[in-house]
mmCIF file of C-alpha atoms and ligand atoms in Angstrom:
data_model
loop_
_atom_site.group_PDB
_atom_site.id
_atom_site.type_symbol
_atom_site.label_atom_id
_atom_site.label_comp_id
_atom_site.label_asym_id
_atom_site.label_seq_id
_atom_site.Cartn_x
_atom_site.Cartn_y
_atom_site.Cartn_z
ATOM 1 C CA MET U 1 18.917 2.703 7.026
ATOM 2 C CA SER U 2 16.049 0.823 7.631
ATOM 3 C CA LEU U 3 12.657 2.561 7.199
ATOM 4 C CA LEU U 4 10.894 0.394 9.892
ATOM 5 C CA GLN U 5 12.199 -2.153 12.102
ATOM 6 C CA VAL U 6 10.554 -4.990 13.301
ATOM 7 C CA LYS U 7 12.537 -6.622 16.282
ATOM 8 C CA ASP U 8 11.140 -9.570 17.725
ATOM 9 C CA LEU U 9 7.194 -8.794 17.759
ATOM 10 C CA VAL U 10 5.367 -10.929 20.322
ATOM 11 C CA VAL U 11 1.435 -10.493 20.163
ATOM 12 C CA GLU U 12 -0.807 -12.828 22.278
ATOM 13 C CA PHE U 13 -4.082 -12.999 22.943
ATOM 14 C CA PRO U 14 -5.353 -13.682 26.770
ATOM 15 C CA HIS U 15 -7.533 -16.839 27.014
ATOM 16 C CA ARG U 16 -9.632 -18.056 29.397
ATOM 17 C CA HIS U 17 -6.870 -21.344 29.587
ATOM 18 C CA GLY U 18 -4.392 -19.322 29.352
ATOM 19 C CA THR U 19 -2.416 -17.220 26.283
ATOM 20 C CA LEU U 20 -2.275 -17.663 22.736
ATOM 21 C CA ARG U 21 0.799 -16.759 20.932
ATOM 22 C CA ALA U 22 0.049 -15.730 17.697
ATOM 23 C CA LEU U 23 3.046 -13.804 16.611
ATOM 24 C CA ASP U 24 6.328 -15.325 17.984
ATOM 25 C CA HIS U 25 9.314 -13.128 17.579
ATOM 26 C CA ILE U 26 8.975 -11.954 14.403
ATOM 27 C CA SER U 27 11.562 -9.740 13.325
ATOM 28 C CA PHE U 28 12.522 -7.716 9.462
ATOM 29 C CA ASP U 29 12.900 -4.273 8.513
ATOM 30 C CA ILE U 30 12.191 -2.510 5.278
ATOM 31 C CA ALA U 31 14.300 -0.153 3.336
ATOM 32 C CA PRO U 32 12.920 3.411 2.258
ATOM 33 C CA GLY U 33 11.142 2.627 -0.967
ATOM 34 C CA GLU U 34 11.169 -0.993 -0.442
ATOM 35 C CA ILE U 35 8.254 -3.278 -1.792
ATOM 36 C CA LEU U 36 8.325 -6.211 1.022
ATOM 37 C CA GLY U 37 5.947 -9.261 0.258
ATOM 38 C CA VAL U 38 4.572 -11.103 3.447
ATOM 39 C CA VAL U 39 3.252 -14.527 2.412
ATOM 40 C CA GLY U 40 2.040 -17.280 4.163
ATOM 41 C CA GLU U 41 -0.696 -19.470 4.435
ATOM 42 C CA SER U 42 -4.277 -18.667 5.893
ATOM 43 C CA GLY U 43 -3.757 -18.195 9.928
ATOM 44 C CA ALA U 44 0.431 -17.554 9.538
ATOM 45 C CA GLY U 45 0.023 -14.233 11.418
ATOM 46 C CA LYS U 46 0.084 -11.782 7.996
ATOM 47 C CA SER U 47 -2.773 -9.534 9.055
ATOM 48 C CA LEU U 48 -1.864 -9.421 12.611
ATOM 49 C CA THR U 49 1.572 -8.603 11.786
ATOM 50 C CA GLY U 50 0.289 -5.529 9.670
ATOM 51 C CA ALA U 51 -2.308 -4.455 12.212
ATOM 52 C CA ALA U 52 0.530 -4.557 15.208
ATOM 53 C CA ILE U 53 2.652 -1.971 12.661
ATOM 54 C CA ILE U 54 -0.555 0.080 11.788
ATOM 55 C CA GLY U 55 -1.282 0.327 15.668
ATOM 56 C CA LEU U 56 -4.812 -1.280 15.107
ATOM 57 C CA LEU U 57 -4.153 -4.710 16.734
ATOM 58 C CA GLU U 58 -7.897 -5.253 17.995
ATOM 59 C CA PRO U 59 -7.963 -6.022 21.559
ATOM 60 C CA PRO U 60 -8.034 -8.516 23.020
ATOM 61 C CA GLY U 61 -4.952 -8.854 21.316
ATOM 62 C CA ARG U 62 -1.846 -6.737 22.547
ATOM 63 C CA ILE U 63 1.887 -6.382 21.883
ATOM 64 C CA ALA U 64 3.270 -8.601 24.518
ATOM 65 C CA GLY U 65 7.006 -8.321 23.241
ATOM 66 C CA GLY U 66 9.337 -6.814 20.925
ATOM 67 C CA GLU U 67 9.391 -3.077 19.265
ATOM 68 C CA ILE U 68 8.675 -1.627 16.022
ATOM 69 C CA VAL U 69 10.721 1.147 15.122
ATOM 70 C CA LEU U 70 9.996 3.847 12.539
ATOM 71 C CA GLU U 71 12.552 6.359 11.221
ATOM 72 C CA GLY U 72 14.116 5.425 14.503
ATOM 73 C CA GLN U 73 10.983 6.056 16.668
ATOM 74 C CA ARG U 74 9.428 3.645 18.471
ATOM 75 C CA ILE U 75 5.788 3.272 17.737
ATOM 76 C CA ASP U 76 4.437 -0.137 19.382
ATOM 77 C CA LYS U 77 3.764 1.937 22.599
ATOM 78 C CA LEU U 78 2.224 4.901 21.422
ATOM 79 C CA PRO U 79 -0.992 6.667 22.861
ATOM 80 C CA PHE U 80 -3.728 6.377 20.566
ATOM 81 C CA ASP U 81 -3.794 9.710 19.060
ATOM 82 C CA ALA U 82 -0.136 9.621 18.711
ATOM 83 C CA MET U 83 -0.599 7.031 16.975
ATOM 84 C CA ARG U 84 -3.741 8.013 14.673
ATOM 85 C CA HIS U 85 -1.128 10.839 13.632
ATOM 86 C CA ILE U 86 1.450 8.517 12.789
ATOM 87 C CA ARG U 87 -1.125 6.305 10.562
ATOM 88 C CA GLY U 88 -1.706 8.585 7.535
ATOM 89 C CA ARG U 89 1.263 10.959 7.538
ATOM 90 C CA LYS U 90 3.613 8.654 8.012
ATOM 91 C CA ILE U 91 1.676 5.295 7.342
ATOM 92 C CA GLY U 92 -0.381 4.503 4.804
ATOM 93 C CA ALA U 93 -3.244 1.318 4.731
ATOM 94 C CA ILE U 94 -5.235 -0.669 2.123
ATOM 95 C CA PHE U 95 -7.223 -3.594 3.480
ATOM 96 C CA GLN U 96 -9.146 -6.129 1.458
ATOM 97 C CA ASP U 97 -12.108 -4.607 1.259
ATOM 98 C CA PRO U 98 -12.088 -0.877 -0.030
ATOM 99 C CA LEU U 99 -15.388 0.111 1.712
ATOM 100 C CA THR U 100 -13.782 -0.144 5.364
ATOM 101 C CA SER U 101 -11.158 2.552 4.302
ATOM 102 C CA LEU U 102 -14.080 4.757 2.929
ATOM 103 C CA ASN U 103 -17.156 6.583 4.533
ATOM 104 C CA PRO U 104 -20.118 6.212 2.380
ATOM 105 C CA LEU U 105 -21.633 9.715 3.678
ATOM 106 C CA TYR U 106 -19.015 11.910 2.350
ATOM 107 C CA THR U 107 -17.589 12.237 -1.382
ATOM 108 C CA ILE U 108 -14.388 11.147 -1.900
ATOM 109 C CA GLY U 109 -13.216 14.744 -2.652
ATOM 110 C CA ARG U 110 -14.278 15.363 1.128
ATOM 111 C CA GLN U 111 -12.394 12.600 2.820
ATOM 112 C CA LEU U 112 -8.807 13.544 0.675
ATOM 113 C CA THR U 113 -9.339 16.655 1.269
ATOM 114 C CA GLU U 114 -9.392 16.355 5.036
ATOM 115 C CA THR U 115 -6.476 13.538 4.910
ATOM 116 C CA ILE U 116 -4.217 15.885 2.990
ATOM 117 C CA ARG U 117 -5.142 18.690 4.998
ATOM 118 C CA ALA U 118 -4.847 17.221 8.581
ATOM 119 C CA HIS U 119 -1.301 16.315 7.725
ATOM 120 C CA LEU U 120 -0.048 18.811 5.503
ATOM 121 C CA PRO U 121 -0.146 22.543 6.108
ATOM 122 C CA VAL U 122 -1.905 23.459 2.461
ATOM 123 C CA THR U 123 -5.099 25.662 1.753
ATOM 124 C CA GLU U 124 -8.484 23.907 0.767
ATOM 125 C CA ALA U 125 -7.935 24.685 -2.581
ATOM 126 C CA GLU U 126 -4.354 23.243 -2.661
ATOM 127 C CA ALA U 127 -5.445 20.208 -0.885
ATOM 128 C CA ARG U 128 -8.384 19.781 -3.926
ATOM 129 C CA ARG U 129 -5.597 20.002 -6.768
ATOM 130 C CA ARG U 130 -3.733 17.676 -5.163
ATOM 131 C CA ALA U 131 -6.271 15.130 -4.602
ATOM 132 C CA ILE U 132 -7.271 15.424 -8.311
ATOM 133 C CA SER U 133 -3.506 15.187 -9.698
ATOM 134 C CA LEU U 134 -3.822 11.898 -6.867
ATOM 135 C CA LEU U 135 -7.200 10.260 -8.562
ATOM 136 C CA GLN U 136 -5.183 11.192 -11.945
ATOM 137 C CA ASP U 137 -2.168 8.718 -11.083
ATOM 138 C CA THR U 138 -4.505 6.073 -9.647
ATOM 139 C CA GLY U 139 -6.094 5.830 -12.997
ATOM 140 C CA ILE U 140 -9.598 7.322 -12.185
ATOM 141 C CA PRO U 141 -10.698 8.559 -15.265
ATOM 142 C CA ALA U 142 -12.412 12.284 -15.470
ATOM 143 C CA ALA U 143 -11.130 13.326 -12.139
ATOM 144 C CA GLU U 144 -12.540 16.531 -11.889
ATOM 145 C CA GLN U 145 -16.001 15.364 -12.193
ATOM 146 C CA ARG U 146 -15.542 11.985 -9.924
ATOM 147 C CA ILE U 147 -13.877 13.548 -7.233
ATOM 148 C CA ASP U 148 -17.540 14.738 -6.456
ATOM 149 C CA HIS U 149 -19.160 11.661 -6.230
ATOM 150 C CA PHE U 150 -19.483 9.205 -3.389
ATOM 151 C CA PRO U 151 -17.905 5.567 -2.547
ATOM 152 C CA HIS U 152 -21.106 3.940 -3.875
ATOM 153 C CA GLN U 153 -20.936 5.459 -7.180
ATOM 154 C CA PHE U 154 -17.406 3.557 -8.120
ATOM 155 C CA SER U 155 -17.341 -0.003 -8.961
ATOM 156 C CA GLY U 156 -14.931 -2.340 -7.212
ATOM 157 C CA GLY U 157 -11.892 -1.829 -8.804
ATOM 158 C CA MET U 158 -12.133 1.857 -8.920
ATOM 159 C CA ARG U 159 -13.044 2.402 -5.297
ATOM 160 C CA GLN U 160 -9.612 0.097 -4.373
ATOM 161 C CA ARG U 161 -7.636 3.435 -6.613
ATOM 162 C CA VAL U 162 -9.333 5.615 -4.630
ATOM 163 C CA VAL U 163 -8.269 3.942 -1.404
ATOM 164 C CA ILE U 164 -4.603 3.523 -2.538
ATOM 165 C CA ALA U 165 -5.148 7.427 -3.533
ATOM 166 C CA LEU U 166 -5.987 8.425 -0.105
ATOM 167 C CA ALA U 167 -3.363 5.716 1.888
ATOM 168 C CA LEU U 168 -0.860 8.285 -0.461
ATOM 169 C CA ALA U 169 -2.458 11.581 0.523
ATOM 170 C CA ALA U 170 -0.665 12.612 3.469
ATOM 171 C CA GLU U 171 2.801 11.333 1.856
ATOM 172 C CA PRO U 172 3.542 8.629 3.555
ATOM 173 C CA LYS U 173 6.866 6.792 3.927
ATOM 174 C CA LEU U 174 5.145 3.336 4.511
ATOM 175 C CA ILE U 175 2.177 1.401 2.827
ATOM 176 C CA VAL U 176 0.850 -1.444 4.496
ATOM 177 C CA ALA U 177 -1.148 -3.319 2.433
ATOM 178 C CA ASP U 178 -3.402 -6.207 3.741
ATOM 179 C CA GLU U 179 -4.533 -8.288 0.664
ATOM 180 C CA PRO U 180 -5.402 -5.314 -0.945
ATOM 181 C CA THR U 181 -7.227 -7.476 -4.020
ATOM 182 C CA THR U 182 -8.154 -10.322 -2.771
ATOM 183 C CA ALA U 183 -11.878 -8.923 -2.762
ATOM 184 C CA LEU U 184 -11.573 -7.640 -5.945
ATOM 185 C CA ASP U 185 -12.495 -9.261 -9.555
ATOM 186 C CA VAL U 186 -9.823 -11.815 -10.985
ATOM 187 C CA SER U 187 -9.467 -9.945 -13.966
ATOM 188 C CA ILE U 188 -8.473 -6.426 -12.397
ATOM 189 C CA GLN U 189 -6.652 -7.890 -9.335
ATOM 190 C CA ALA U 190 -3.170 -7.473 -11.649
ATOM 191 C CA GLN U 191 -4.093 -4.013 -12.753
ATOM 192 C CA ILE U 192 -4.235 -2.821 -9.258
ATOM 193 C CA ILE U 193 -1.369 -4.494 -8.084
ATOM 194 C CA GLN U 194 0.866 -2.828 -10.519
ATOM 195 C CA LEU U 195 -0.843 0.578 -10.257
ATOM 196 C CA LEU U 196 0.046 0.233 -6.231
ATOM 197 C CA LYS U 197 3.614 -0.581 -7.283
ATOM 198 C CA LYS U 198 3.915 1.835 -9.565
ATOM 199 C CA VAL U 199 2.198 5.235 -7.844
ATOM 200 C CA CYS U 200 4.421 4.067 -4.645
ATOM 201 C CA LYS U 201 7.877 3.641 -6.422
ATOM 202 C CA GLU U 202 7.040 7.364 -8.133
ATOM 203 C CA ARG U 203 6.247 8.888 -4.396
ATOM 204 C CA GLY U 204 8.990 6.663 -2.794
ATOM 205 C CA ALA U 205 6.697 5.106 -0.317
ATOM 206 C CA ALA U 206 7.686 1.628 0.885
ATOM 207 C CA VAL U 207 5.326 -1.160 0.808
ATOM 208 C CA MET U 208 4.723 -3.989 2.941
ATOM 209 C CA LEU U 209 2.396 -5.770 0.631
ATOM 210 C CA ILE U 210 0.295 -8.567 2.441
ATOM 211 C CA THR U 211 -0.679 -11.628 0.221
ATOM 212 C CA HIS U 212 -1.550 -15.290 0.038
ATOM 213 C CA ASP U 213 -0.319 -15.407 -3.632
ATOM 214 C CA MET U 214 2.948 -16.056 -4.249
ATOM 215 C CA GLY U 215 2.681 -15.034 -8.213
ATOM 216 C CA VAL U 216 1.998 -11.519 -7.166
ATOM 217 C CA ILE U 217 5.223 -11.618 -4.349
ATOM 218 C CA ALA U 218 6.627 -12.721 -7.805
ATOM 219 C CA GLU U 219 6.227 -9.846 -9.867
ATOM 220 C CA THR U 220 5.634 -6.720 -7.442
ATOM 221 C CA CYS U 221 8.142 -7.450 -4.581
ATOM 222 C CA ASP U 222 11.712 -6.895 -3.824
ATOM 223 C CA ARG U 223 11.990 -9.081 -1.176
ATOM 224 C CA VAL U 224 10.141 -11.398 0.624
ATOM 225 C CA ALA U 225 9.367 -13.016 3.993
ATOM 226 C CA VAL U 226 7.764 -16.326 4.054
ATOM 227 C CA LEU U 227 5.229 -16.804 7.815
ATOM 228 C CA TYR U 228 4.510 -20.173 9.067
ATOM 229 C CA ALA U 229 2.418 -20.417 12.610
ATOM 230 C CA GLY U 230 3.461 -17.018 13.898
ATOM 231 C CA ARG U 231 7.009 -17.065 13.008
ATOM 232 C CA VAL U 232 9.222 -15.605 10.114
ATOM 233 C CA ALA U 233 10.366 -19.037 8.022
ATOM 234 C CA GLU U 234 12.303 -17.767 5.284
ATOM 235 C CA ILE U 235 13.573 -13.961 4.520
ATOM 236 C CA GLY U 236 15.166 -12.648 1.342
ATOM 237 C CA PRO U 237 15.616 -11.120 -1.842
ATOM 238 C CA VAL U 238 12.403 -12.121 -3.963
ATOM 239 C CA HIS U 239 14.450 -14.187 -6.933
ATOM 240 C CA GLU U 240 16.393 -16.348 -4.543
ATOM 241 C CA VAL U 241 13.267 -17.001 -2.102
ATOM 242 C CA ILE U 242 11.093 -18.250 -5.504
ATOM 243 C CA HIS U 243 14.210 -19.950 -7.441
ATOM 244 C CA GLN U 244 16.535 -21.132 -4.743
ATOM 245 C CA PRO U 245 14.192 -21.358 -1.347
ATOM 246 C CA ALA U 246 16.080 -22.831 1.475
ATOM 247 C CA HIS U 247 13.420 -23.825 3.951
ATOM 248 C CA PRO U 248 11.368 -26.979 3.005
ATOM 249 C CA TYR U 249 8.000 -24.908 3.746
ATOM 250 C CA THR U 250 8.984 -22.117 0.973
ATOM 251 C CA ALA U 251 9.597 -24.848 -1.401
ATOM 252 C CA GLY U 252 6.410 -26.403 -1.005
ATOM 253 C CA LEU U 253 4.570 -23.391 -1.251
ATOM 254 C CA MET U 254 6.640 -22.777 -4.860
ATOM 255 C CA ALA U 255 5.393 -26.336 -5.718
ATOM 256 C CA ALA U 256 1.843 -25.803 -5.384
ATOM 257 C CA ILE U 257 1.953 -22.420 -8.128
ATOM 258 C CA PRO U 258 0.921 -23.678 -11.299
ATOM 259 C CA ASP U 259 3.126 -20.831 -13.451
ATOM 260 C CA MET U 260 6.173 -21.371 -10.936
ATOM 261 C CA THR U 261 7.616 -24.950 -12.076
ATOM 262 C CA SER U 262 7.932 -25.675 -15.468
ATOM 263 C CA ASP U 263 7.376 -29.366 -14.832
ATOM 264 C CA ARG U 264 3.581 -29.865 -14.658
ATOM 265 C CA GLU U 265 3.852 -32.980 -13.049
ATOM 266 C CA ARG U 266 5.224 -31.859 -9.798
ATOM 267 C CA LEU U 267 2.585 -29.693 -8.720
ATOM 268 C CA ASN U 268 1.272 -30.345 -5.456
ATOM 269 C CA GLN U 269 0.085 -29.326 -2.084
ATOM 270 C CA ILE U 270 1.970 -29.584 0.985
ATOM 271 C CA ASP U 271 0.371 -32.692 3.410
ATOM 272 C CA GLY U 272 -1.133 -31.458 6.016
ATOM 273 C CA ALA U 273 -1.961 -27.984 8.013
ATOM 274 C CA MET U 274 -0.471 -25.734 9.598
ATOM 275 C CA PRO U 275 -1.076 -26.019 13.567
ATOM 276 C CA ARG U 276 -3.515 -24.353 15.526
ATOM 277 C CA LEU U 277 -1.762 -21.652 17.870
ATOM 278 C CA ASN U 278 -2.690 -24.028 20.676
ATOM 279 C CA ALA U 279 -1.144 -26.785 19.205
ATOM 280 C CA ILE U 280 2.347 -25.776 17.576
ATOM 281 C CA PRO U 281 4.689 -29.116 17.863
ATOM 282 C CA THR U 282 7.806 -28.663 19.575
ATOM 283 C CA GLY U 283 10.960 -27.916 17.673
ATOM 284 C CA CYS U 284 10.423 -26.430 14.060
ATOM 285 C CA ALA U 285 6.580 -25.790 13.676
ATOM 286 C CA TYR U 286 6.688 -27.252 10.238
ATOM 287 C CA ASN U 287 8.453 -30.771 11.117
ATOM 288 C CA PRO U 288 4.909 -32.701 10.680
ATOM 289 C CA ARG U 289 4.522 -31.441 7.352
ATOM 290 C CA CYS U 290 8.138 -31.632 6.583
ATOM 291 C CA THR U 291 9.722 -34.179 4.457
ATOM 292 C CA GLN U 292 13.321 -33.460 5.268
ATOM 293 C CA ARG U 293 13.045 -33.413 9.249
ATOM 294 C CA PHE U 294 15.236 -35.417 11.642
ATOM 295 C CA ASP U 295 16.060 -35.510 15.451
ATOM 296 C CA ARG U 296 17.022 -32.420 16.302
ATOM 297 C CA CYS U 297 13.932 -30.629 14.098
ATOM 298 C CA LEU U 298 11.358 -32.625 16.777
ATOM 299 C CA GLN U 299 13.243 -31.084 19.692
ATOM 300 C CA GLU U 300 14.803 -27.224 19.374
ATOM 301 C CA ARG U 301 13.155 -24.582 17.532
ATOM 302 C CA PRO U 302 15.462 -23.011 14.594
ATOM 303 C CA GLU U 303 15.955 -19.216 14.453
ATOM 304 C CA LEU U 304 16.480 -17.441 11.314
ATOM 305 C CA MET U 305 20.047 -18.608 10.396
ATOM 306 C CA PRO U 306 21.942 -17.577 6.651
ATOM 307 C CA ALA U 307 20.557 -20.122 4.562
ATOM 308 C CA GLY U 308 22.393 -19.336 0.666
ATOM 309 C CA ALA U 309 21.154 -16.015 -0.318
ATOM 310 C CA THR U 310 18.597 -15.959 2.092
ATOM 311 C CA ARG U 311 17.799 -16.483 5.569
ATOM 312 C CA ALA U 312 15.448 -19.449 6.658
ATOM 313 C CA ALA U 313 14.390 -21.038 10.252
ATOM 314 C CA CYS U 314 15.835 -24.624 9.243
ATOM 315 C CA TRP U 315 18.196 -26.872 10.602
ATOM 316 C CA LEU U 316 18.992 -28.193 7.734
ATOM 317 C CA HIS U 317 21.620 -24.459 7.250
ATOM 318 C CA GLU U 318 22.901 -25.275 10.749
ATOM 319 C CA PRO U 319 26.721 -25.561 10.175
ATOM 320 C CA ALA U 320 26.614 -28.663 11.991
ATOM 321 C CA THR U 321 23.867 -30.019 9.942
ATOM 322 C CA LEU U 322 25.790 -28.952 6.680
ATOM 323 C CA GLU U 323 29.395 -30.343 7.976
ATOM 324 C CA THR U 324 27.356 -34.029 8.324
ATOM 325 C CA ALA U 325 25.845 -34.020 5.408
ATOM 326 C CA ARG U 326 29.408 -33.202 3.785
HETATM 327 N N1 ADP Z 401 -9.000 -12.013 18.295
HETATM 328 C C1 ADP Z 401 -8.227 -13.065 18.017
HETATM 329 N N2 ADP Z 401 -8.797 -14.004 18.764
HETATM 330 C C2 ADP Z 401 -7.269 -15.453 18.817
HETATM 331 N N3 ADP Z 401 -6.965 -15.777 18.025
HETATM 332 C C3 ADP Z 401 -6.810 -15.019 17.144
HETATM 333 C C4 ADP Z 401 -7.700 -13.720 16.427
HETATM 334 N N4 ADP Z 401 -7.365 -12.411 15.575
HETATM 335 C C5 ADP Z 401 -6.575 -13.813 15.209
HETATM 336 N N5 ADP Z 401 -6.577 -14.686 15.838
HETATM 337 C C6 ADP Z 401 -5.291 -15.880 15.438
HETATM 338 O O1 ADP Z 401 -3.891 -15.488 14.924
HETATM 339 C C7 ADP Z 401 -3.289 -16.249 14.089
HETATM 340 C C8 ADP Z 401 -3.016 -15.116 12.853
HETATM 341 O O2 ADP Z 401 -3.995 -14.306 12.146
HETATM 342 P P1 ADP Z 401 -3.397 -13.474 10.862
HETATM 343 O O3 ADP Z 401 -2.490 -12.702 11.441
HETATM 344 O O4 ADP Z 401 -5.062 -12.954 10.776
HETATM 345 O O5 ADP Z 401 -3.729 -14.609 9.839
HETATM 346 P P2 ADP Z 401 -3.262 -14.726 8.427
HETATM 347 O O6 ADP Z 401 -3.838 -13.209 7.928
HETATM 348 O O7 ADP Z 401 -2.061 -14.781 7.792
HETATM 349 O O8 ADP Z 401 -4.290 -15.068 7.803
HETATM 350 C C9 ADP Z 401 -4.181 -16.713 13.561
HETATM 351 O O9 ADP Z 401 -4.066 -18.487 14.234
HETATM 352 C C10 ADP Z 401 -5.804 -16.856 14.082
HETATM 353 O O10 ADP Z 401 -6.657 -17.672 14.512
HETATM 354 S S1 SF4 Z 402 13.958 -27.366 10.846
HETATM 355 FE FE1 SF4 Z 402 13.830 -29.616 10.358
HETATM 356 S S2 SF4 Z 402 11.595 -29.949 10.507
HETATM 357 FE FE2 SF4 Z 402 11.837 -28.002 9.924
HETATM 358 S S3 SF4 Z 402 11.620 -27.308 7.965
HETATM 359 FE FE3 SF4 Z 402 14.108 -27.557 8.480
HETATM 360 S S4 SF4 Z 402 14.557 -29.861 7.882
HETATM 361 FE FE4 SF4 Z 402 12.192 -29.409 8.250
HETATM 362 MG MG1 MG Z 403 -5.099 -12.192 6.761
#
């Protein structure tokens, strides 16, 4: 059974000259304890997808269609207070900048124990014991002393460890992590990702890991969803998506990563840029950049369809196309 189901999610921004559709029927699910990577170029819709799930879309952005279901319960239309309770208790969030998650005026111990006690029926002493244990698990040295320090007394990397502890404090089933290491020093990014993976696996928390870094996806995730212009271009087990990409865009992303190809001569970027929301081409949104496009791609928009070991929104995998190619 799925922990989280996102079904046909549509997010729109009303606008003076009409409506911008930023997410256009996004669907995927996450199993309990699974790590799903969400990858794509800047502007593809990764952060909006995460924000919609945790109920923190910023107005005027709004969910204009679809459903978000967590453990069988719809959470996309909940009142703010109900959603705030779900955030924390059932879904933990980690953002790019740890300072957005931490209150500079309170010790980290106070923030951890308040979160724990807001959601779990434990005494102050028990909450503090749990907070220390979380800080130890996330690799904060001398956690018994550090718990009484303020956020500014930690380095960027240590602060993000505290944020991971805070996201896990109320034992949520799902962590949504949006570019959790992008703001950190390159030398510690891999450590923090490994830590996130380890503590979530230990606690059985599923993770939706948003990143533009395919290398991180390869090392961390069980499955991956590739977003393009507000839609899922391809989704499948991480090994298959990386080694046998079915969508030409995924193949292009892979070719642009140095460590993914043995043949360095083939290294290249995908020509062109992702379209703006107000200028998405008809047919397949990727068609202007696609070296494999054919007539149908210019007219009809492909939905996700079975494509080898993954699912891809690409007409190349339509049974009729496969038949003609034979
Ligand atoms: N407040 C807003 N008003 C209009 N468009 C927005 C707003 N916020 C985001 N968008 C658009 O939605 C698209 C997806 O944004 P986002 O989810 O932040 O992308 P990503 O995280 O993949 O880089 C982008 O094209 C962006 O321009
Ligand atoms: S549908 Fe056509 S244009 Fe789009 S990715 Fe597939 S082949 Fe390329
Ligand atoms: Mg983003």
